[in-house]
XYZ file of C-alpha atoms in Angstrom:
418
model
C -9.752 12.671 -12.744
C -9.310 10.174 -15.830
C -11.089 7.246 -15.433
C -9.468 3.470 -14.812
C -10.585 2.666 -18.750
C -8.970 5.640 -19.411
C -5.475 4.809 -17.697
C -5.673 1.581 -18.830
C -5.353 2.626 -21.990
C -3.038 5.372 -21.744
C -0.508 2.304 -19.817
C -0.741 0.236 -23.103
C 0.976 3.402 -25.272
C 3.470 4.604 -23.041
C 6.089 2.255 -23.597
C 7.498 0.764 -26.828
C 6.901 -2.388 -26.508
C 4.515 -4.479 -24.514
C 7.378 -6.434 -22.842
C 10.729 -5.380 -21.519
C 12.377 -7.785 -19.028
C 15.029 -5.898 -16.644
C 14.811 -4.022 -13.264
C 16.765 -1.445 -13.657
C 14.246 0.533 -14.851
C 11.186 -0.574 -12.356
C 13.711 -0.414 -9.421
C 14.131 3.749 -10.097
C 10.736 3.961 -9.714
C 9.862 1.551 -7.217
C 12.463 3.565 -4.715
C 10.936 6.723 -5.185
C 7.888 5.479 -4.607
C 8.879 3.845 -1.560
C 7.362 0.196 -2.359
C 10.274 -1.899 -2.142
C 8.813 -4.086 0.893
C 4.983 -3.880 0.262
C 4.223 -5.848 3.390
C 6.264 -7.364 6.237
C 6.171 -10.823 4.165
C 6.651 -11.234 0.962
C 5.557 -14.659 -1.021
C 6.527 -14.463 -4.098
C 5.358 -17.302 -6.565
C 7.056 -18.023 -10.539
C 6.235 -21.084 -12.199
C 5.081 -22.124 -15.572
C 1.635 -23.458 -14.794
C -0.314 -23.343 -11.315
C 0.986 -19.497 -10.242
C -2.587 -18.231 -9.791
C -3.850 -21.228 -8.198
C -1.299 -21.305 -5.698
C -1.677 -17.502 -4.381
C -5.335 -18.257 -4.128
C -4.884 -20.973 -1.479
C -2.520 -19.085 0.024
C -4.781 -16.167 0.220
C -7.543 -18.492 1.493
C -5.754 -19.792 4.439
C -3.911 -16.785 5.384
C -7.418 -15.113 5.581
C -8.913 -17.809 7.403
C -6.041 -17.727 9.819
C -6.975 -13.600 10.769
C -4.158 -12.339 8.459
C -4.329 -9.138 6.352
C -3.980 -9.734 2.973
C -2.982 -8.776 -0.540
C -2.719 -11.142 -3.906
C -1.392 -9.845 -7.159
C -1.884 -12.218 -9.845
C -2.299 -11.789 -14.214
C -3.564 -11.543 -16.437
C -7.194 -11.003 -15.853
C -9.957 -12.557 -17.904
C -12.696 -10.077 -17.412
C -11.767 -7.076 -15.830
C -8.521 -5.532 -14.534
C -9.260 -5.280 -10.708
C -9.098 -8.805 -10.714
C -5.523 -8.650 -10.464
C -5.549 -6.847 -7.304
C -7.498 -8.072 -3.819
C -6.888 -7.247 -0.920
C -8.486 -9.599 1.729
C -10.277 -11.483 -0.846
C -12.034 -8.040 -2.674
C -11.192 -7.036 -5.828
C -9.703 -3.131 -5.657
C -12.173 -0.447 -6.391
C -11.782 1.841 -9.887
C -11.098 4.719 -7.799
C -8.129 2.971 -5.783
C -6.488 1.916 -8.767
C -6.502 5.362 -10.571
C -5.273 7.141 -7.160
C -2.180 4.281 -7.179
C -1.593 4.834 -11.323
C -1.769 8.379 -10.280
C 0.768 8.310 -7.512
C 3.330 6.254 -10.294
C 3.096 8.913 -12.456
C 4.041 11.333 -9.749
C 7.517 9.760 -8.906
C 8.394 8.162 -12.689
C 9.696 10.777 -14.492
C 11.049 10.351 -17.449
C 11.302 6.309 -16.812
C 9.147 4.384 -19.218
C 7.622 1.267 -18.338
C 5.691 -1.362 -19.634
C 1.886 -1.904 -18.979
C 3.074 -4.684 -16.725
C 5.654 -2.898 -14.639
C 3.638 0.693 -13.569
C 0.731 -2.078 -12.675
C 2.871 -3.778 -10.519
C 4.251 -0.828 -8.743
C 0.369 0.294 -8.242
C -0.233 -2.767 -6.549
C 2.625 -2.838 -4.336
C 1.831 0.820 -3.285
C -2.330 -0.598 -2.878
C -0.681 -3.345 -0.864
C 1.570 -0.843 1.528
C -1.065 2.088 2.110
C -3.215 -0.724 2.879
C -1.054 -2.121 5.550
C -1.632 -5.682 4.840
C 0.632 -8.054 6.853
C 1.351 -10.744 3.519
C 2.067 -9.210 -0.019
C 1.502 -12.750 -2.330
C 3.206 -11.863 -5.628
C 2.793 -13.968 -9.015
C 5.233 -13.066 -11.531
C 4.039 -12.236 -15.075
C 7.242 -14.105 -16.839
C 10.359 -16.135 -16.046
C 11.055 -14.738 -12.816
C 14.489 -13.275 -12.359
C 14.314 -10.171 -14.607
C 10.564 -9.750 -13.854
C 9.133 -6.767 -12.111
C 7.458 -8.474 -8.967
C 11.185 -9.591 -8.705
C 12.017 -6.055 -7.450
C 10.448 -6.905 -4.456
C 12.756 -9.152 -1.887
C 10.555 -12.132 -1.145
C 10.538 -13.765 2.302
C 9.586 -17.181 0.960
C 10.055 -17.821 -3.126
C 7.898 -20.833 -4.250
C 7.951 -22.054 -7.935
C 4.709 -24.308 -8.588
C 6.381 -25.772 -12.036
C 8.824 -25.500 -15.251
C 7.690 -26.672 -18.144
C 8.726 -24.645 -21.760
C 7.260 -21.735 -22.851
C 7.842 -18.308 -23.709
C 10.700 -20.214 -25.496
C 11.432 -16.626 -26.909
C 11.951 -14.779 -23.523
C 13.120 -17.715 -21.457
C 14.750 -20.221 -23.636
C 13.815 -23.799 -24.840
C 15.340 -25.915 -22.189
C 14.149 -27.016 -18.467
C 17.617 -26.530 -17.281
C 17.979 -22.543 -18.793
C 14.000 -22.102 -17.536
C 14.416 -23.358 -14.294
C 17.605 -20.672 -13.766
C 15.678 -17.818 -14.677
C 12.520 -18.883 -12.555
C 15.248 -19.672 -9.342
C 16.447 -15.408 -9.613
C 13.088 -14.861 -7.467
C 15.254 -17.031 -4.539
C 17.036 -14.407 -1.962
C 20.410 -15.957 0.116
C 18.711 -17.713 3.145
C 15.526 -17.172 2.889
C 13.246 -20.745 2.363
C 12.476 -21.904 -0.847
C 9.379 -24.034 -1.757
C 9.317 -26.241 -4.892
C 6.180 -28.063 -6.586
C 7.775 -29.506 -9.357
C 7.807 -32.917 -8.837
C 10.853 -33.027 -11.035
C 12.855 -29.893 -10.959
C 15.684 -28.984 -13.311
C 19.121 -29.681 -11.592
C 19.334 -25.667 -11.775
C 16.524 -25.205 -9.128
C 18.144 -27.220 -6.687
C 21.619 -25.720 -7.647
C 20.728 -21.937 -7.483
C 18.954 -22.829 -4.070
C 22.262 -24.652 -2.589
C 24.316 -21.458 -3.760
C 22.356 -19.161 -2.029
C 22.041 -21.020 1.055
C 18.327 -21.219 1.223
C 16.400 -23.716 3.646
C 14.426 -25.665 0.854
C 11.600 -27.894 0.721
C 10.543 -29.871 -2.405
C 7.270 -31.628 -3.220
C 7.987 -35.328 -2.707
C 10.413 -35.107 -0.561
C 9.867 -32.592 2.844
C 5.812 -32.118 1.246
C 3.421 -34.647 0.115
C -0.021 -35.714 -0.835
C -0.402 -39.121 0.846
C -3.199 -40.753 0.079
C -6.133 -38.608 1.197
C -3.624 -36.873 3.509
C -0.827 -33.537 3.466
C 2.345 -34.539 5.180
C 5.029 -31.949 5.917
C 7.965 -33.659 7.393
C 6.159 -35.544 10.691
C 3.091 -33.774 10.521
C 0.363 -34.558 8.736
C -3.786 -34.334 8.399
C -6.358 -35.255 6.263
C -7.447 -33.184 2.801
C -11.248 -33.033 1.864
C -9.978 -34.353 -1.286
C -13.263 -34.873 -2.034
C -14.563 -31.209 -1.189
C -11.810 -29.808 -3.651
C -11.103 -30.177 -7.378
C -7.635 -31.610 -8.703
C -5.807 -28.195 -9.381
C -6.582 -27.023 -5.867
C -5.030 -30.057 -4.225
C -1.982 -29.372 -5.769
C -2.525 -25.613 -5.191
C -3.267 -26.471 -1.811
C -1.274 -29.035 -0.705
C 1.751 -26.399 -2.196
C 0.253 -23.226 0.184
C 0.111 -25.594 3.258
C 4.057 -26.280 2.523
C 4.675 -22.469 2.542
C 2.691 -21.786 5.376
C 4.649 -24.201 7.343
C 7.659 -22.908 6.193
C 6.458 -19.986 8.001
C 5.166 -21.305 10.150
C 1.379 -20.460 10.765
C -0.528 -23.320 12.176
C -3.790 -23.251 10.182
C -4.797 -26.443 9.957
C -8.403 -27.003 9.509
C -10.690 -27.699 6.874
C -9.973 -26.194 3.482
C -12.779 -24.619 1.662
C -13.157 -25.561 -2.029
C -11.103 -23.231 -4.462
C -12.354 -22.761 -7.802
C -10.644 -19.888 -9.668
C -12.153 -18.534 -12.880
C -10.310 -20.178 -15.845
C -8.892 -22.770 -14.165
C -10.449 -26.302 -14.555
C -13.754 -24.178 -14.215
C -16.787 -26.166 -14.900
C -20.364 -24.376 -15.708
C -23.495 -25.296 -16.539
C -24.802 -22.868 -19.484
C -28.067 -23.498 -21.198
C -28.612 -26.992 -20.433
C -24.883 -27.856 -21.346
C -21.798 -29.002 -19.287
C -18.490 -26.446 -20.221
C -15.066 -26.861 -18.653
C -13.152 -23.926 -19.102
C -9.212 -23.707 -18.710
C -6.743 -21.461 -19.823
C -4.023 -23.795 -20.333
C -1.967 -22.542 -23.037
C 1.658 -25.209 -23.591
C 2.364 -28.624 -23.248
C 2.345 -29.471 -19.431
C -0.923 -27.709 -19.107
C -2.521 -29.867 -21.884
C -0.669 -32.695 -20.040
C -2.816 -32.088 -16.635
C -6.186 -30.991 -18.678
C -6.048 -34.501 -19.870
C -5.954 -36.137 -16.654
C -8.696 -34.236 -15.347
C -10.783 -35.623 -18.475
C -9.822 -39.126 -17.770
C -10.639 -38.879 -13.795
C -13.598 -37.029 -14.753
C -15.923 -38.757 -17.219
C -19.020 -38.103 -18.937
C -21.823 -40.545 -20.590
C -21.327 -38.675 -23.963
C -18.986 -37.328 -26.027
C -16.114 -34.306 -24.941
C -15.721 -31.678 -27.763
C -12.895 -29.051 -27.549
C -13.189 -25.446 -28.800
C -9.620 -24.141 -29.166
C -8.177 -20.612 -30.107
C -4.788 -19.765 -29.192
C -1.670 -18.069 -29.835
C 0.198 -18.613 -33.097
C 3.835 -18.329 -31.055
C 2.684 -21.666 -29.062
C 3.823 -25.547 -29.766
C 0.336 -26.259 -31.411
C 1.010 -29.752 -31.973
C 2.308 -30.412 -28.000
C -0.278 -28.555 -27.228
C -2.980 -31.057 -28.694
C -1.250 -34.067 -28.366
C -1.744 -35.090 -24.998
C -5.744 -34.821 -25.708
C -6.147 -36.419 -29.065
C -6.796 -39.406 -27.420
C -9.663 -37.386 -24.878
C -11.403 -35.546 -27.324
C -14.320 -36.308 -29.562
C -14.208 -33.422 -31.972
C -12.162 -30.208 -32.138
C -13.872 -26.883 -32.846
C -10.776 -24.794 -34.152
C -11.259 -20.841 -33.468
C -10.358 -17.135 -34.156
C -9.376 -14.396 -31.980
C -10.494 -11.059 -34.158
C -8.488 -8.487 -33.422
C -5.967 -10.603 -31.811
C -2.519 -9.992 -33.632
C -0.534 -13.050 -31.956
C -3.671 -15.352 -32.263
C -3.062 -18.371 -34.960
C -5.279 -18.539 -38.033
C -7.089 -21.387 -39.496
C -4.485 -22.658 -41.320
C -1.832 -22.617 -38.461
C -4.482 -24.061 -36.077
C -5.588 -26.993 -38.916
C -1.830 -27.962 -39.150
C -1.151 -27.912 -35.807
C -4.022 -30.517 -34.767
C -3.045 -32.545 -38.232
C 0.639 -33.013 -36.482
C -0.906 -33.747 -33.203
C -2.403 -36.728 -34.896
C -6.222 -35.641 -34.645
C -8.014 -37.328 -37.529
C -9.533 -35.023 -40.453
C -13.034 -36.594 -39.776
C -12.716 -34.648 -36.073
C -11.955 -31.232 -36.635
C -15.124 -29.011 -37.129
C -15.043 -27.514 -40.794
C -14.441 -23.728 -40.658
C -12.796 -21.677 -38.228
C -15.651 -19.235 -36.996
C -14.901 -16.650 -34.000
C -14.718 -17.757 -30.620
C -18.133 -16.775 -29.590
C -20.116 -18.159 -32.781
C -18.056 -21.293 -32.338
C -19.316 -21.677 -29.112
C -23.157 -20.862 -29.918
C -22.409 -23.834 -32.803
C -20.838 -26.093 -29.959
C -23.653 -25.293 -27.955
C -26.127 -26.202 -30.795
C -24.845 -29.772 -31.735
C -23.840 -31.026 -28.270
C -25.754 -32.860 -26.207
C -26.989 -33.009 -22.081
C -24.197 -35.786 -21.896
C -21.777 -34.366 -23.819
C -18.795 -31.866 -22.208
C -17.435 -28.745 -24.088
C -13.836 -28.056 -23.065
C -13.091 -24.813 -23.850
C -9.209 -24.247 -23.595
C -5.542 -22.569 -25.611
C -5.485 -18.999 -24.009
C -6.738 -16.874 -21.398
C -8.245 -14.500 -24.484
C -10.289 -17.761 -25.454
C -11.699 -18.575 -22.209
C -12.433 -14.792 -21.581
C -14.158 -14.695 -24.523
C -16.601 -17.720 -23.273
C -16.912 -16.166 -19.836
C -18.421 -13.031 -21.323
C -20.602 -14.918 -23.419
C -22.054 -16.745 -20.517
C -22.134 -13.203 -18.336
C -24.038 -11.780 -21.337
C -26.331 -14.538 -21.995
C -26.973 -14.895 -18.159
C -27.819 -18.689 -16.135
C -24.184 -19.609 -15.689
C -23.112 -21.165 -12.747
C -21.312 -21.504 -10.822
C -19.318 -18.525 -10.060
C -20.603 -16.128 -12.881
């Protein structure tokens, strides 16, 4: 039996190229295989920022509440099973080779992309394991996305912002179309974009789907979560910023349901996301916020969340993002930048591409760190010349903060959640 390193690997050569949007494809297989309703409900979750954060709340409560569960969410920053739990665990090696192994018995001669035969293994995971709620993130735009094989019960976009202008386009309007193809005629729609392209609302009116928009039928008020009459009071000061909106978004969907789980809501702190750690005497905040809108929300959790010293940013990220809208929003936030490489990362930006891009953002020459050293000796310099009141943010790309997280898993005394 090969080994899940070994699969893993084999995955990333059998298809031409690494993406490959379409169903056709995915849908052969996926019938053959027999996974084409996972679970008896199906949440499936597209969105530009917030995706991950939102099927861990979800997860939460629904577990808390005695249901079965199983989340599929990517990409993973430190090892594969993360992608796939089921009731809060993390799938063993031997359960994901046994589902890559029962893909390859049914595909044929259909090729598919790294993305799309993992998918199908966790929807098969999800139905052998009988779980009663299949949450499903999508990996890109939404409506000619694998998971989007899958009929969902309840579709919920978190936000639209641009990115992946390549795949999905450079306007809100053409984004927010793509994102709507994971909506299904009559079945309820939840939307947490405060301000939602007019082609959200129109693709939900076409299809005739009960909807229910942040704002308007769902809100944060005050210290409170209304949804329509009903109401009760969030520990707001039990959970950090992303998982109130997470939260507040996975209540909505659960009441769309309904399921009456009201109580208490445990903190949520996912890896990568607004994570803070303590590491040798030093403060980190790790995010993997990678375009404009997440840069946009980073910055207001700086400003509600001082510190007595300075904040320093180590950046690496992709040389196919908007660099300069990516740094704007935190010129004004950050001390000094630490600009970084990704070796061995073809679609990572250089030092030149990652100088100009903070230049245009308006960050002044005097603050950005001479020389652009790999991730993990720019953090060990970061390290060296902050200070115990000083924050390192540590942000651009889920390869950058992965990077970190092993450093701190090799080095040991992180915390928490390492």
């Amino acid at each position: 039996m090969s080994s899940l390193k070994d699969w893993l690997s084999r995955l990333e050569r059998l298809h031409p190229t690494e993406i490959e949007l379409g169903l056709d494809r995915v849908a052969r297989v996926a019938r053959a295989l027999d996974v084409q309703k996972p679970a008896p409900k199906v949440i499936t979750v597209a969105g530009t920022n917030g995706k991950g954060s939102c099927i861990a709340a979800m997860e939460a409560l629904l577990r808390a509440g005695g249901h079965s569960v199983g989340a599929y969410s990517s990409p993973h920053l430190l090892r594969f099973n993360e992608r796939v739990r089921i009731d809060g665990i993390e799938v063993e090696d031997a359960e994901l080779v046994r589902a890559f192994e029962s893909v390859e018995a049914v595909r044929g001669e259909v090729s598919l992309t790294y993305f799309e035969y993992t998918t199908l293994a966790a929807l098969w995971l999800f139905r052998e394991a009988g779980v009663e709620f299949a949450l499903l993130e999508v990996g890109l735009g939404g409506r000619l996305d694998a998971v989007n094989l899958v009929d969902a019960d309840i579709a919920v976009i978190t936000s639209i912002a641009v990115d992946h202008e390549d795949w999905l386009g450079s306007d809100r309007e053409v984004i927010g179309r793509e994102k709507a193809g994971i909506l299904r005629p009559g079945a309820p729609f939840v939307c947490a974009d405060p301000e939602p392209p007019l082609s959200v609302a129109s693709a939900a009116g076409g299809l005739g789907c009960p909807s229910y928009f942040i704002g308007r039928d769902f809100l944060v008020d005050g210290a409170g979560y209304r949804f329509g009459e009903l109401g009760f009071e969030l520990p707001t000061t039990a959970l950090p910023r992303p998982s109130i909106a997470a939260a507040v978004t996975a209540l909505a969907v659960l009441d769309v349901l309904p399921e009456d789980i009201t109580g208490a809501l445990a903190p949520l702190e996912l890896m990568g996301r607004c994570q803070q750690v303590h590491w040798r005497g030093r403060s980190l905040l790790l995010d993997v916020g990678h375009n404009p809108a997440a840069a946009e929300y980073l910055a207001r959790r700086l400003e509600d969340n001082p510190v007595a010293g300075e904040t320093r940013a180590l950046v690496a990220v992709m040389a196919d993002k908007d660099l300069p809208g990516l740094f704007m929003p935190l010129v004004e936030k950050v001390d000094s930048w630490y600009p970084s490489l990704l070796p061995g990362n073809e679609r990572a930006a250089d030092c030149p591409t990652l100088i100009a891009g903070l230049r245009s953002a308006g960050v002044a020459e005097a603050r950005i760190r001479a020389g652009c050293a790999p991730v993990r000796e720019a953090v060990e310099r970061a390290l060296g010349e902050i200070g115990v009141k000083d924050r390192l943010l540590v942000f651009g790309s889920f390869f950058t903060v992965a990077e970190v997280l092993q450093c701190i898993r090799e080095g040991g005394d992180g915390e928490p959640g390492l």
